[in-house]
Structures are given as structure tokens and as C-alpha cells.
């Protein structure tokens, strides 16, 4: 499966400074954490190393430093009291509380326990002993009490109890107490590390040292300690963003430094292709091609991001870039994240390449045995001038005679690492990365760094705007009636079913249910595709829809970005409120590709909430993917965009975007400066920065330094 490519283990690094070792130990090394808890920690923190624990940020805190006398303890406030146990009042009936009466020189207070364990209480709270109890003060029938104190201890425990206790996000099975204790344990392992920040920058911002920052993070000094703009959180976020930007800058710097090749641009093959195209290039396409030509004709290596909405015409731009390489006698490769998309490229590029007399092959994971051997041989010998494929192109067995340009149709699913693997298959390979998902500028920076960019911000002519409507779920029947009328006139519709979080199975159930309902009405003109089908079955259903043998295609979100059925003019999205805007935009982009008027129906469930309503209205107002992406970031934050985890965009643990956008820009500038002054990271700061890269596991970039 394609998704494996993304999850691939990073090679374990050998050069990591020993000082960092404790941070990379598993949480099971802490007292009291066994394998079961470790699994829960992994779920909670996204990893089971000490570092993952240290980067798990508290969301609140309880201040137990308020230690009044009983008479001064106001109701509703957390207090830590020093009291003498006077008497136990065990409950007589099961549903009554067990009370322990305590005193100090100013008054009395009851400690109240439901479902009490008498023995345990007698041990914890022996009569006449002086104890420390902490919890929320309540007044019951005019008398102070604490129900289930959070902490009970002796005089010796005072320092441990009278603290500010962080409150962490939790997961079922892990209590805050356990997380606190583990975090404390991990804090005890923090080594002294050399400072990697620019001293002046750090001082100017009033940022603490790294180890101090972690300490403060887990012992928030007050409510403002939880804000993204607290100096502690800023510092830690900056570290993470700097590691991200520096790694990207290093890759870029060292790629560009290697000799790029000089290609002949705009030659006879291009003329031939342009002459056969049934359309004129848009202004944006011409501009992008000119930018690509400039990169390719210079002896630097191209590393360019081509951003453009679905349907903006990226394929032809890619084709023209590839022709440059072929014209100069080298090979070109284009790689898509899925088989369906690879095939789509084959279908759109094939006829053009035929027209130009160019030999090409397609290689995917499905090619096996003898057939695969033949394809590999054609790639190795150079007989294949263009190779169209999936991540199968990364495999070691794939050798190119002379790869000149690699086009990566990324759609977010490949990481920097994968990109590098493909470019390693040639000498000075030029790279064009294409993405169909408009990403806000901020996030582009995190995924691509300072990569050069070209934008296709102009739709090919003749496209009609898509009539987008919000439909309340109660009205789904009427909408279906309308759909039936459209289908009678030959329309074809996608029907995307709700995304049920974290449950592919539930997704599937919902889609199947809808499929049955529609089948009852439209018979065998309805098809179904979902993620659990075999690729061949999926393809078959898609192909039937493309051919017109199906009128309605019910799908979970597996219908791939870029799938091209120009005759489809209707997109129904159920539970639209559960999707991210960018996702909705992607889905909507599957219609409006032909000459006919297209519709998108966003069906929302009862009471979607204010933000959800607002978000859906944006879909009605604009079709500009960039605008939509910015709005999405603003309304939901980076973590939610595109389901970041699957998207291939980096997931940050300390940095919060968009709150830390300015830090990101600063980190980019910092990284650029560092590459300008100390590209091999040889200075003192450079060496400390290496530590930073290891800390954030961005040390792949360090391999560049060694291999030079
Ligand atoms: P993308 O990959 O950006 O989603 P495609 O490259 O698949 O978009 O293009 C979508 C459709 O638009 C294709 O059918 C393509 O042939 C057509 N197309 C591309 N450029 C133009 C243009 N300048 N004028 C008209 N149609 C175009
Ligand atoms: Mg495309």
C-alpha cells in the first residue's frame, strides 16, 4: 500500500551526541511505568520516549500553594491545610459518606469520602496526627469541608503537596497524577546542552535557557504560562521551528550547491506538443513554465514547488518541464502518491508523449515478476525516456540510465525524505514538486522551507463556477429528488459519505447504508467505492463511473484528488461540517471540470455550531483554494488542517500555528543566515545547532554535511 511509504522508519542516526541519550530512552525506564502505561503514553504523546513526554504540554494547572488557616479558607478555592485529625465518623449505610473531622486552632473541617475504604482512611488519617490535606474547599450546611482531598500527606510531604500542579491532556487509562509523576521523572533526566540560539536574539526576547524552559513548561508559573506567547513557550516553539527550517535549508543548500545541469529549454518537442494541444496555455501556466525554464537552463539545481488547484492545469506544465530534459537527452520521471493518480497521469500524458514520439513506461507496485523486470530494464537502459509511477520508483531496484528531472505530484503525501530518495537516483536531478492542495503560506514554509514557488492561480478558460449550496440534513429527500431530475438529463454525481473520526469501519457502514438507500431508488446505476476495497475493485467502480455505466458513485473520502471525470457535475457531501475546508475544496474540485454547470451540495447535520456554519459559508462564497486554506488555518489551527497527520505536513509538538507564525518567519530567516555564514555547521553555534537537529530528529540533514 502507498501509505507505507510515508511511515517508513527514519534511519537511526549514529552521530547523535551522547548527552541526548537519556532523552531518547523509553518512558518505561521511569519507575512505575510498565509496558501497558508506555502504550498509553505513546497514544497520548505521539511517542514513548522521554522527549515525547517532555513535549506534552500542560493545558491548565492547580495552584496548591495557598495554605490558609481553616477559618480563612474560602469556599470554591483550592487550599492546602495543616490540620489535626480529631475523629472518624464511618458511614452507617452504603450511600452515606464517611467523614473525618479535623481541626486547627481556628476551626474545624470535615473530610468527606464516598465509597470509603475504612482501613485505608485510618492509616492515612490516624486520630491525633497532624496531616496535610489539599483540595477544593466547600461549604455544606454552613460548615467547611473537602470532598475527596486531592492529596493527603504528613509534614514531610508538604513540599511535594504545596505546589503548582500542571494539568495535562489525558487519555483513558492515564490519570493526571501518573502523567505528572512521569513528567517530573523525565525532567530529572534533562542534560545540560550548549545554547544553539543566537544570544542577542534570545536576550532581546527574554527567553530562558532550554532546560529551564522545559522546567517552566511543566511547572507553569501562572495562567499566562499557558499562553502561546509566554517566553517559555515561545522559546520552545522557536527551537522546534528552527530545527524544521534549518533542516529544510540544509537540504536545499546542499542540493543547489551540487552542480545542476544545463538543459535546453523550449525546443522542438515543446513546439510539437503545443501545436497539438487543443487549447492555449493560461497566463499562469506560461509564467510557471518561464520560471521552470529559467531554473533548468542555469547550472543550479531546480527545486520548485508548483501550486495549483485541482483542474488548474498542472499536468501540462509538468509535461513541458519533462520535455526540456528529454530534449537534452536525459530521462524524466513523474511520481504520484497513488496508483489511481499514476494511471491518470499515464492517461493524460500518454497521448501527448505519443504525439511527440517519446517512449514511456509506467511502473507501480502492482507490476511484478517478469513484467516488472522488463520495465526495470527499459528504465535502466534509457529506452524509456519518461517513467510514470508511484512510490515504487523509490525502490532500490529502480535504476535510471540518466535521470534529468523528477516531477513529484505530491498532494502532501511524500515527505522531504522521500523526495530526496528519488533525486538520489540521478546526478544533479532537477525537481519539480506539484501540489493540488493550496496550503497557507505559513504551512508551505514548514513543509517546503524556502523552496521556490510557482502558482497556477488562474483557471483554464471556459470553466464555470460551481453552484455551492448548504443543505440541512432534513432536506436530503428534496435534494435527492432534484438529483434524480438531473440524472434523467444525463448528469453524473459523486456522493461522499461522512468522515467518522478514527473509525474506518464506521465510515464504511455509513457509506454502505447510503449506498443501499440510493440503490433502492436508482437501482444498479449506483456504485460504491471505499478504502477497504481491493485496488482492482476500486478501479473497476471508478472506471464504470467514468464510462457512464454508473450515475452515482457513493464514496468514502478515498476518491482520489485529481480523479478526472469531466462529465460528473454534481458533488454531494454528507456531514460536510466534519470535513476541513481544504478537504471540502478538494472534493468540490472534482466537479466543474467539463463544460456543463456543476453543483456542490454540502449537507450538514442538525445544529452544526457557529464556527461550522461560518466555515461552510466560506465554501459558498469562494472557490479560491488559497483563500479557503488561509481561512481554514485561521478558524481551526494547523493541527486540524487537512488531517495533518495523513497530509505529510510536519506535525509540531511545541509550535502552535498560526499563533507562532511570526516565529516561523524568524526561524526561516535565521536558517537562511546560518546557511550563508556557516553551511557546514562548523562554528560553535553550528555545532550546537547540530544538537538541536538531533533533538528534533531532523538529523537526516546532517548526513549532507558528512557526504558533502
Ligand atoms: P491539475 O493536474 O492541475 O488538477 P490538469 O492538468 O489535470 O489539472 O488539467 C485539468 C484539465 O484542464 C485537463 O483536461 C487539461 O487538459 C485541461 N487544461 C489544462 N490547461 C488548459 C488550458 N490552458 N486551457 C484549457 N484547458 C486546459
Ligand atoms: Mg493533476
XYZ file of C-alpha atoms and ligand atoms in Angstrom:
736
model
C 0.000 0.000 0.000
C 1.040 3.521 -0.718
C 0.694 4.778 2.795
C 3.613 2.667 3.914
C 5.964 4.975 2.141
C 5.086 7.753 4.485
C 5.501 5.763 7.651
C 8.902 4.462 6.709
C 11.301 4.365 9.624
C 13.942 7.007 9.545
C 17.415 5.543 9.556
C 18.746 5.571 13.091
C 21.451 8.105 13.353
C 24.882 7.239 14.544
C 26.258 10.654 15.265
C 23.853 11.725 17.967
C 25.635 13.367 20.895
C 25.696 11.057 23.917
C 24.336 13.850 26.084
C 20.984 13.395 24.363
C 20.714 9.692 25.077
C 18.623 9.986 28.265
C 16.017 11.928 26.320
C 15.685 9.176 23.771
C 15.162 6.471 26.347
C 11.742 4.876 26.585
C 9.364 6.030 29.284
C 9.396 2.500 30.673
C 12.778 3.414 32.162
C 10.914 5.542 34.666
C 9.912 3.937 37.949
C 6.328 2.773 37.901
C 5.807 2.806 34.139
C 5.319 -0.599 32.629
C 4.591 -1.603 29.067
C 0.849 -1.007 29.462
C 1.346 2.589 30.553
C 4.005 3.034 27.921
C 1.469 2.173 25.246
C -0.915 4.724 26.719
C 1.833 7.334 26.786
C 2.599 6.621 23.185
C -1.020 7.179 22.304
C -1.158 10.339 24.375
C 2.139 11.959 23.428
C 2.680 10.543 19.956
C 5.730 8.605 21.073
C 7.108 6.730 24.054
C 10.422 8.460 24.507
C 11.260 10.796 27.391
C 11.253 13.642 24.898
C 7.692 12.922 23.859
C 6.751 13.195 27.493
C 8.664 16.432 27.949
C 6.906 17.926 24.945
C 3.498 17.036 26.212
C 2.285 20.464 27.260
C 0.042 21.070 30.271
C -3.220 22.800 29.414
C -4.012 24.042 32.883
C -2.694 23.973 36.423
C -3.844 23.818 40.004
C -2.154 26.091 42.491
C -1.841 24.356 45.859
C 0.423 26.955 47.401
C -2.466 28.709 49.139
C -2.155 27.456 52.717
C -4.593 29.325 54.973
C -5.984 28.532 58.361
C -9.394 26.826 58.299
C -11.315 29.979 59.106
C -9.623 31.846 56.223
C -10.282 29.180 53.590
C -12.983 30.456 51.242
C -15.428 28.105 49.571
C -14.616 27.236 45.962
C -10.882 27.691 46.284
C -8.158 25.068 46.264
C -6.285 25.154 49.541
C -3.665 23.140 51.359
C -4.417 22.861 55.058
C -2.431 21.651 58.020
C -4.857 20.020 60.432
C -5.097 17.599 63.323
C -7.312 14.552 62.890
C -9.958 14.634 65.598
C -12.350 11.786 64.952
C -13.614 9.360 62.281
C -17.317 9.021 61.525
C -17.678 5.899 59.421
C -20.837 5.800 57.318
C -23.687 3.653 58.584
C -25.269 2.999 55.230
C -23.672 2.365 51.913
C -24.763 5.533 50.180
C -23.698 7.775 53.046
C -20.313 9.431 53.135
C -17.523 8.586 55.576
C -16.462 11.725 57.393
C -13.242 12.615 59.119
C -13.417 15.556 61.454
C -10.240 17.669 61.591
C -9.270 20.849 63.368
C -6.720 23.586 63.625
C -6.566 26.404 66.179
C -9.067 28.466 64.148
C -11.833 25.967 63.390
C -12.956 22.564 62.189
C -13.352 20.969 58.803
C -14.778 17.677 57.566
C -13.053 15.481 55.043
C -15.731 13.627 53.125
C -15.360 10.291 51.349
C -17.873 8.304 49.355
C -17.455 4.532 48.937
C -14.722 4.812 51.528
C -12.185 2.185 52.430
C -12.151 2.349 56.219
C -8.783 0.677 56.706
C -7.075 2.902 54.219
C -8.539 6.038 55.777
C -7.495 5.013 59.258
C -3.984 4.536 58.025
C -3.856 7.800 56.109
C -5.584 9.855 58.745
C -4.792 8.449 62.221
C -6.580 10.182 65.070
C -4.481 12.900 66.745
C -1.985 13.021 63.886
C -1.095 16.262 62.143
C -1.733 15.899 58.421
C -1.585 17.988 55.300
C -4.621 17.867 53.052
C -5.218 19.654 49.800
C -8.385 20.065 47.788
C -11.270 22.309 46.958
C -12.977 23.903 49.955
C -16.755 23.527 50.018
C -19.346 24.767 52.452
C -22.033 22.261 53.369
C -24.798 23.390 55.698
C -22.587 26.299 56.661
C -19.581 24.149 57.565
C -16.337 23.842 55.610
C -15.463 20.506 54.097
C -13.275 18.919 51.433
C -14.739 16.041 49.456
C -12.087 13.540 48.388
C -8.934 15.585 49.025
C -6.561 15.533 46.047
C -3.605 14.954 48.314
C -3.111 13.716 51.870
C 0.301 13.588 53.498
C 2.412 14.195 56.520
C 4.567 17.172 57.385
C 7.340 15.623 55.305
C 5.187 15.705 52.204
C 4.486 19.401 52.496
C 6.917 20.492 49.815
C 5.537 17.903 47.405
C 1.950 18.942 48.043
C 2.180 22.721 48.286
C 2.983 23.150 44.597
C 1.555 24.274 41.340
C 0.321 21.097 39.745
C 0.117 21.010 35.971
C -2.983 19.541 34.341
C -2.262 17.568 31.203
C -4.385 16.418 28.324
C -5.115 12.794 29.178
C -6.198 9.601 27.564
C -8.389 6.892 29.019
C -6.390 4.832 31.491
C -3.860 7.513 32.384
C -4.537 9.799 35.319
C -3.088 13.242 35.731
C -1.174 12.008 38.729
C 0.641 9.407 36.668
C 1.433 11.856 33.892
C 2.693 14.424 36.418
C 4.933 11.896 38.043
C 6.311 10.699 34.727
C 6.931 14.262 33.565
C 8.751 15.004 36.808
C 10.869 11.914 36.266
C 11.694 12.954 32.725
C 12.556 16.487 33.846
C 15.134 14.947 36.153
C 16.934 13.495 33.132
C 17.442 16.728 31.246
C 21.100 17.203 30.382
C 22.936 20.482 30.131
C 23.140 21.330 26.455
C 25.057 24.057 24.686
C 22.923 27.025 23.646
C 22.000 26.937 19.948
C 20.110 30.188 19.864
C 21.680 33.425 18.847
C 22.450 35.064 22.198
C 21.313 38.518 21.170
C 18.046 37.195 19.783
C 17.430 35.191 22.924
C 18.186 38.092 25.218
C 16.079 40.502 23.274
C 13.081 38.200 23.648
C 13.792 37.401 27.250
C 13.843 33.705 26.560
C 15.041 31.222 29.179
C 17.656 28.521 28.628
C 16.374 25.341 27.068
C 16.432 23.206 30.207
C 14.902 25.977 32.253
C 12.206 26.414 29.624
C 11.173 22.777 29.910
C 11.101 23.099 33.649
C 8.835 26.124 33.465
C 6.685 24.456 30.826
C 5.815 21.706 33.279
C 5.581 23.997 36.280
C 3.542 26.842 34.870
C 4.165 29.982 36.896
C 0.608 31.221 36.454
C -2.204 31.406 33.934
C -0.066 33.324 31.452
C 2.395 30.430 31.472
C -0.112 28.528 29.368
C -0.308 31.153 26.652
C 1.495 30.544 23.375
C 3.149 33.925 23.815
C 4.745 33.204 27.153
C 8.541 33.452 26.714
C 8.916 29.792 27.695
C 6.523 28.527 25.089
C 7.953 30.925 22.532
C 11.434 29.633 23.112
C 10.489 26.008 22.837
C 8.376 26.667 19.756
C 11.226 28.560 18.192
C 13.591 25.656 18.807
C 11.230 23.326 17.012
C 10.617 25.686 14.118
C 14.300 26.430 13.785
C 15.101 22.719 13.600
C 12.455 22.369 10.902
C 13.635 25.354 8.883
C 17.303 24.594 9.292
C 16.885 21.029 8.065
C 14.999 22.228 5.013
C 17.516 24.973 4.358
C 20.376 22.479 4.573
C 18.773 20.111 2.109
C 18.182 22.956 -0.232
C 21.597 24.485 0.202
C 23.437 21.271 -0.392
C 21.272 20.261 -3.281
C 21.772 23.535 -5.011
C 25.442 23.522 -4.322
C 25.901 20.383 -6.324
C 26.281 21.134 -9.927
C 22.964 21.300 -11.644
C 22.784 20.553 -15.315
C 22.055 22.964 -18.048
C 19.103 21.918 -20.110
C 17.958 23.083 -23.451
C 14.586 24.679 -22.890
C 11.740 25.399 -25.225
C 12.962 23.217 -28.080
C 11.321 21.436 -30.968
C 9.496 18.905 -28.801
C 7.783 21.696 -26.953
C 6.637 23.288 -30.189
C 5.291 19.975 -31.293
C 3.313 19.447 -28.101
C 1.973 22.984 -28.006
C 0.846 22.629 -31.593
C -1.199 19.539 -30.803
C -2.845 20.892 -27.640
C -6.463 21.852 -28.241
C -6.037 24.881 -26.016
C -3.858 27.890 -25.333
C -1.821 27.963 -22.140
C -3.177 30.272 -19.480
C -1.130 33.229 -18.349
C -0.316 31.430 -15.118
C 0.867 28.359 -16.996
C 3.097 30.472 -19.219
C 4.546 32.242 -16.236
C 5.245 28.973 -14.420
C 6.899 27.461 -17.466
C 9.104 30.515 -17.840
C 10.160 30.137 -14.206
C 10.912 26.475 -14.709
C 12.869 27.186 -17.890
C 14.977 29.701 -16.059
C 15.835 27.151 -13.355
C 16.565 24.414 -15.846
C 18.713 26.453 -18.168
C 21.002 27.512 -15.335
C 23.638 25.308 -13.752
C 21.852 25.258 -10.425
C 19.503 22.550 -9.382
C 15.856 23.266 -9.668
C 13.815 22.778 -6.531
C 10.478 24.297 -7.317
C 7.016 23.950 -5.916
C 4.174 24.247 -8.381
C 0.983 25.014 -6.512
C -2.343 24.986 -8.221
C -5.885 23.986 -7.508
C -7.319 20.819 -8.883
C -8.046 21.487 -12.533
C -5.676 24.424 -12.823
C -3.638 22.551 -15.428
C -0.521 21.372 -13.679
C -0.090 18.300 -15.850
C 0.752 20.175 -18.995
C 3.258 22.311 -17.117
C 4.885 19.135 -15.825
C 4.937 17.725 -19.342
C 6.700 20.790 -20.698
C 9.292 20.613 -17.944
C 9.901 16.966 -18.750
C 10.310 17.750 -22.424
C 13.205 20.056 -21.540
C 15.019 17.122 -20.006
C 14.224 14.778 -22.852
C 15.251 17.301 -25.455
C 18.609 17.378 -23.696
C 18.951 13.615 -23.879
C 18.091 12.706 -20.293
C 15.159 10.915 -18.719
C 12.196 12.315 -16.843
C 10.151 10.730 -14.089
C 6.794 11.688 -12.694
C 5.636 10.195 -9.473
C 2.151 10.180 -7.967
C 1.145 9.147 -4.450
C -1.387 6.515 -5.519
C -1.931 4.030 -8.289
C -5.100 5.729 -9.440
C -3.294 9.015 -9.829
C -0.348 7.401 -11.546
C -2.718 5.873 -14.047
C -4.422 9.209 -14.520
C -1.073 10.733 -15.388
C -0.480 7.927 -17.796
C -3.801 8.626 -19.446
C -3.284 12.349 -19.789
C 0.418 12.324 -20.616
C 0.404 9.221 -22.811
C -1.292 10.737 -25.861
C 0.907 13.838 -25.668
C 4.066 11.786 -25.430
C 2.894 9.596 -28.310
C 2.327 12.722 -30.335
C 5.909 13.785 -29.706
C 7.289 10.315 -30.393
C 8.568 9.841 -26.855
C 8.905 6.385 -25.304
C 7.470 5.946 -21.835
C 6.668 3.281 -19.267
C 4.523 3.136 -16.163
C 5.770 1.446 -13.013
C 3.670 0.831 -9.921
C 3.749 -1.578 -7.015
C 1.411 -3.797 -8.950
C 3.979 -4.691 -11.572
C 5.512 -7.961 -10.516
C 7.822 -10.654 -11.763
C 8.858 -10.832 -15.369
C 6.797 -7.824 -16.475
C 8.476 -5.736 -13.809
C 11.928 -6.927 -14.867
C 11.256 -5.777 -18.409
C 10.130 -2.357 -17.222
C 13.182 -2.018 -14.996
C 15.432 -2.891 -17.890
C 13.838 -0.246 -20.072
C 14.405 2.323 -17.352
C 17.979 1.180 -16.780
C 18.908 1.215 -20.448
C 17.314 4.558 -21.147
C 14.902 3.037 -23.629
C 12.164 4.595 -21.525
C 12.522 8.346 -21.788
C 9.690 9.038 -19.403
C 8.783 6.957 -16.375
C 5.387 7.411 -14.802
C 4.919 5.749 -11.455
C 4.101 5.585 -7.797
C 6.457 5.390 -4.844
C 7.609 2.140 -6.465
C 10.094 4.459 -8.176
C 11.879 4.908 -4.853
C 12.845 1.301 -4.661
C 16.470 0.402 -4.867
C 15.990 -1.890 -7.813
C 14.922 1.065 -9.918
C 17.954 2.481 -11.705
C 17.807 5.169 -14.309
C 20.199 5.460 -17.229
C 20.293 9.194 -16.686
C 17.524 10.863 -14.750
C 17.363 14.576 -15.514
C 14.155 15.809 -13.991
C 11.829 14.382 -11.382
C 8.290 15.659 -11.090
C 6.669 14.765 -7.823
C 2.935 15.084 -7.759
C 2.892 15.265 -4.095
C -0.545 16.062 -2.824
C 1.133 16.187 0.562
C 1.825 12.568 0.896
C 5.537 12.378 0.420
C 7.920 13.823 2.918
C 11.204 15.538 2.323
C 12.869 12.224 2.874
C 11.087 10.518 0.000
C 11.771 13.423 -2.239
C 15.464 13.059 -1.555
C 15.396 9.369 -2.321
C 14.157 9.990 -5.809
C 16.614 12.751 -6.518
C 19.418 10.493 -5.370
C 18.718 8.382 -8.427
C 20.474 10.767 -10.761
C 23.239 13.320 -10.835
C 22.000 16.810 -10.225
C 18.372 15.920 -10.763
C 16.071 18.887 -11.125
C 12.966 18.614 -9.043
C 9.506 19.969 -9.586
C 7.068 19.302 -6.768
C 3.416 19.745 -7.592
C 0.715 20.143 -5.038
C -3.002 20.393 -5.605
C -3.871 21.378 -2.097
C -3.411 25.038 -1.623
C -1.597 25.376 1.645
C -1.418 28.620 3.545
C 1.907 30.336 3.164
C 2.765 29.589 6.782
C 2.369 25.897 6.336
C 4.122 25.839 2.990
C 7.124 27.115 4.827
C 7.038 24.264 7.302
C 6.749 21.625 4.603
C 8.986 23.049 1.920
C 11.047 25.718 3.577
C 12.277 28.381 1.300
C 11.600 26.446 -1.871
C 10.988 28.490 -4.978
C 7.356 28.605 -5.840
C 5.176 28.940 -8.896
C 1.462 29.357 -8.622
C -1.275 28.451 -11.046
C -3.763 30.943 -9.749
C -5.800 31.197 -12.902
C -8.282 28.631 -14.106
C -8.277 27.476 -17.717
C -10.904 29.399 -19.633
C -14.434 28.138 -20.028
C -14.724 26.797 -16.511
C -17.993 27.668 -14.893
C -18.187 28.418 -11.266
C -19.639 25.671 -9.119
C -23.007 26.407 -7.607
C -22.456 25.534 -3.958
C -25.378 25.119 -1.619
C -25.762 24.336 2.040
C -28.462 21.776 2.704
C -29.833 20.870 6.121
C -29.968 17.131 6.585
C -33.766 17.226 6.963
C -33.966 18.281 3.348
C -31.936 15.459 1.927
C -35.054 13.918 0.344
C -35.862 17.022 -1.672
C -32.253 17.266 -2.721
C -32.327 13.661 -3.884
C -35.443 14.427 -5.937
C -33.538 17.224 -7.624
C -30.643 14.883 -8.186
C -32.958 12.367 -9.831
C -34.176 15.018 -12.253
C -30.593 15.975 -13.134
C -29.657 12.362 -13.681
C -32.527 11.975 -16.133
C -30.848 14.640 -18.238
C -27.563 12.736 -18.132
C -25.792 14.197 -15.101
C -23.380 12.128 -13.019
C -22.872 12.590 -9.294
C -20.368 11.815 -6.582
C -21.853 11.216 -3.157
C -19.258 11.442 -0.416
C -20.185 9.965 2.939
C -19.341 11.199 6.370
C -15.943 11.010 7.732
C -16.223 9.329 11.097
C -13.198 10.143 13.083
C -10.775 7.352 13.804
C -13.037 4.681 12.511
C -12.713 3.429 9.029
C -15.311 0.825 9.851
C -17.944 3.353 10.817
C -17.110 5.343 7.716
C -17.769 2.313 5.744
C -21.044 1.490 7.477
C -22.340 4.972 6.737
C -21.331 4.757 3.109
C -22.876 1.331 2.729
C -26.099 2.483 4.288
C -26.312 5.408 1.910
C -25.462 3.140 -0.965
C -28.381 0.870 -0.103
C -30.802 3.760 0.205
C -29.763 5.131 -3.162
C -29.774 1.723 -4.748
C -33.353 1.228 -3.661
C -34.193 4.269 -5.692
C -31.721 4.276 -8.582
C -31.055 0.553 -8.914
C -27.791 -0.669 -10.388
C -26.886 2.797 -11.655
C -25.297 3.387 -8.234
C -21.777 2.246 -7.355
C -19.711 2.248 -4.184
C -16.005 2.781 -3.529
C -14.302 2.716 -0.177
C -10.871 2.296 1.315
C -11.256 -1.361 2.154
C -11.794 -2.491 -1.395
C -9.019 -4.110 -3.351
C -7.359 -1.701 -5.778
C -8.730 -3.617 -8.737
C -12.301 -3.409 -7.425
C -11.895 0.275 -6.724
C -10.590 0.842 -10.208
C -13.463 -1.070 -11.696
C -16.068 1.029 -9.935
C -14.256 4.241 -10.864
C -13.950 3.112 -14.447
C -17.657 2.321 -14.659
C -18.455 5.759 -13.347
C -16.035 7.376 -15.779
C -17.573 5.472 -18.689
C -21.083 6.432 -17.703
C -22.221 2.981 -16.645
C -22.969 4.453 -13.230
C -24.867 7.662 -12.496
C -23.974 7.941 -8.831
C -20.755 6.972 -7.157
C -21.027 6.686 -3.400
C -17.622 7.028 -1.794
C -15.830 7.449 1.451
C -13.077 10.010 1.152
C -10.963 7.588 -0.840
C -11.968 9.137 -4.132
C -8.641 10.489 -5.059
C -7.734 14.055 -5.542
C -7.301 14.633 -9.218
C -9.539 11.854 -10.422
C -10.867 13.236 -13.616
C -14.397 12.578 -14.787
C -15.353 15.731 -16.660
C -18.931 14.520 -17.091
C -19.512 14.485 -13.332
C -21.302 17.680 -12.426
C -22.745 17.016 -9.006
C -20.935 16.591 -5.726
C -22.899 15.729 -2.628
C -21.012 15.781 0.657
C -22.791 14.441 3.694
C -21.896 15.745 7.145
C -19.907 18.440 5.449
C -19.376 20.071 8.835
C -16.975 17.298 9.752
C -14.565 17.996 6.928
C -11.837 20.568 6.829
C -12.392 23.366 4.378
C -9.424 22.391 2.289
C -10.780 18.888 2.100
C -14.172 20.164 1.010
C -12.453 22.286 -1.556
C -10.582 19.276 -2.878
C -13.730 17.235 -3.092
C -15.639 20.007 -4.784
C -12.838 20.334 -7.303
C -13.842 17.017 -8.770
C -16.806 18.606 -10.448
C -16.844 21.666 -12.648
C -14.289 20.122 -14.956
C -16.405 19.961 -18.057
C -18.479 22.446 -19.981
C -21.690 21.839 -18.043
C -22.876 23.678 -14.993
C -21.859 21.965 -11.787
C -23.268 21.805 -8.294
C -21.927 21.051 -4.874
C -24.339 20.210 -2.087
C -22.933 20.465 1.394
C -25.295 18.542 3.621
C -24.928 19.399 7.281
C -26.402 17.708 10.332
C -28.523 19.357 12.980
C -27.021 22.264 14.893
C -23.591 22.269 13.342
C -22.485 25.102 15.623
C -21.441 28.644 14.858
C -17.892 28.016 13.613
C -19.002 25.131 11.444
C -21.704 27.267 9.863
C -19.210 30.040 9.285
C -16.796 27.632 7.677
C -19.379 26.153 5.379
C -20.465 29.618 4.275
C -16.929 30.319 3.142
C -17.291 27.434 0.725
C -20.302 29.137 -0.751
C -18.513 32.448 -1.048
C -15.309 31.496 -2.792
C -13.634 28.926 -4.969
C -10.176 30.295 -4.396
C -8.303 27.455 -2.742
C -5.658 29.737 -1.293
C -8.227 31.932 0.368
C -10.032 28.880 1.697
C -6.847 27.432 3.109
C -5.985 30.659 4.924
C -9.454 30.790 6.428
C -9.228 27.195 7.493
C -5.961 27.837 9.271
C -7.433 30.858 10.978
C -10.553 29.058 12.143
C -9.164 25.703 13.090
C -5.421 25.943 13.573
C -2.735 23.993 11.834
C -3.266 20.737 13.681
C -6.597 20.261 12.021
C -5.781 21.308 8.520
C -6.172 18.527 6.023
C -5.929 15.996 8.789
C -2.322 16.988 9.164
C -1.115 13.580 10.149
C -2.053 11.968 6.887
C -1.160 15.016 4.927
C 2.603 14.689 5.164
C 2.844 18.164 6.617
C 5.085 18.209 9.652
C 3.306 17.862 12.960
C 4.624 20.234 15.581
C 4.523 19.454 19.236
C 5.654 22.724 20.693
C 4.924 25.264 17.999
C 1.312 26.290 17.559
C 0.347 27.670 14.209
C -0.953 30.179 13.386
C -0.154 31.649 16.833
C 3.566 31.201 16.199
C 3.636 32.300 12.571
C 5.990 35.149 13.292
C 8.410 32.807 14.963
C 8.317 30.651 11.874
C 9.287 33.562 9.662
C 12.080 34.447 12.068
C 13.288 30.842 12.066
C 13.359 30.832 8.288
C 15.496 33.980 8.241
C 17.728 32.568 10.943
C 18.190 29.331 8.986
C 18.982 31.246 5.831
C 21.588 33.289 7.664
C 23.170 30.228 9.187
C 23.441 28.594 5.766
C 25.031 31.762 4.447
C 27.641 32.034 7.188
C 28.246 28.500 8.353
C 26.849 25.999 5.852
C 28.813 23.093 7.320
C 27.799 23.917 10.900
C 31.429 24.182 11.987
C 31.327 27.207 14.274
C 30.470 26.857 17.953
C 26.905 27.816 17.268
C 26.898 25.500 14.287
C 27.886 22.597 16.474
C 25.169 23.417 18.978
C 22.716 23.574 16.115
C 23.639 20.032 15.212
C 22.474 19.060 18.688
C 19.226 20.869 18.012
C 18.718 18.887 14.812
C 19.289 15.627 16.657
C 16.937 16.691 19.395
C 14.126 17.116 16.898
C 15.188 14.133 14.835
C 15.900 16.248 11.817
C 19.338 14.757 11.623
C 18.870 13.385 8.113
C 20.025 16.814 7.102
C 23.296 16.180 8.922
C 24.059 13.361 6.538
C 24.528 16.090 3.966
C 27.387 17.523 5.909
C 29.251 14.237 6.059
C 28.781 13.208 2.466
C 29.438 16.807 1.463
P -4.468 19.569 -12.382
O -3.462 18.470 -12.514
O -3.853 20.879 -12.038
O -5.573 19.211 -11.464
P -4.937 19.026 -15.098
O -3.565 19.229 -15.543
O -5.398 17.636 -14.926
O -5.183 19.814 -13.763
O -5.904 19.821 -16.056
C -7.288 19.711 -15.961
C -7.903 19.758 -17.325
O -7.733 21.049 -17.909
C -7.285 18.774 -18.283
O -8.308 18.201 -19.037
C -6.375 19.647 -19.136
O -6.172 19.096 -20.425
C -7.135 20.941 -19.208
N -6.307 22.119 -19.405
C -5.069 22.337 -18.929
N -4.629 23.555 -19.304
C -5.603 24.121 -20.024
C -5.745 25.383 -20.699
N -4.772 26.286 -20.673
N -6.894 25.607 -21.351
C -7.872 24.707 -21.359
N -7.817 23.514 -20.757
C -6.699 23.209 -20.106
Mg -3.246 16.585 -11.715
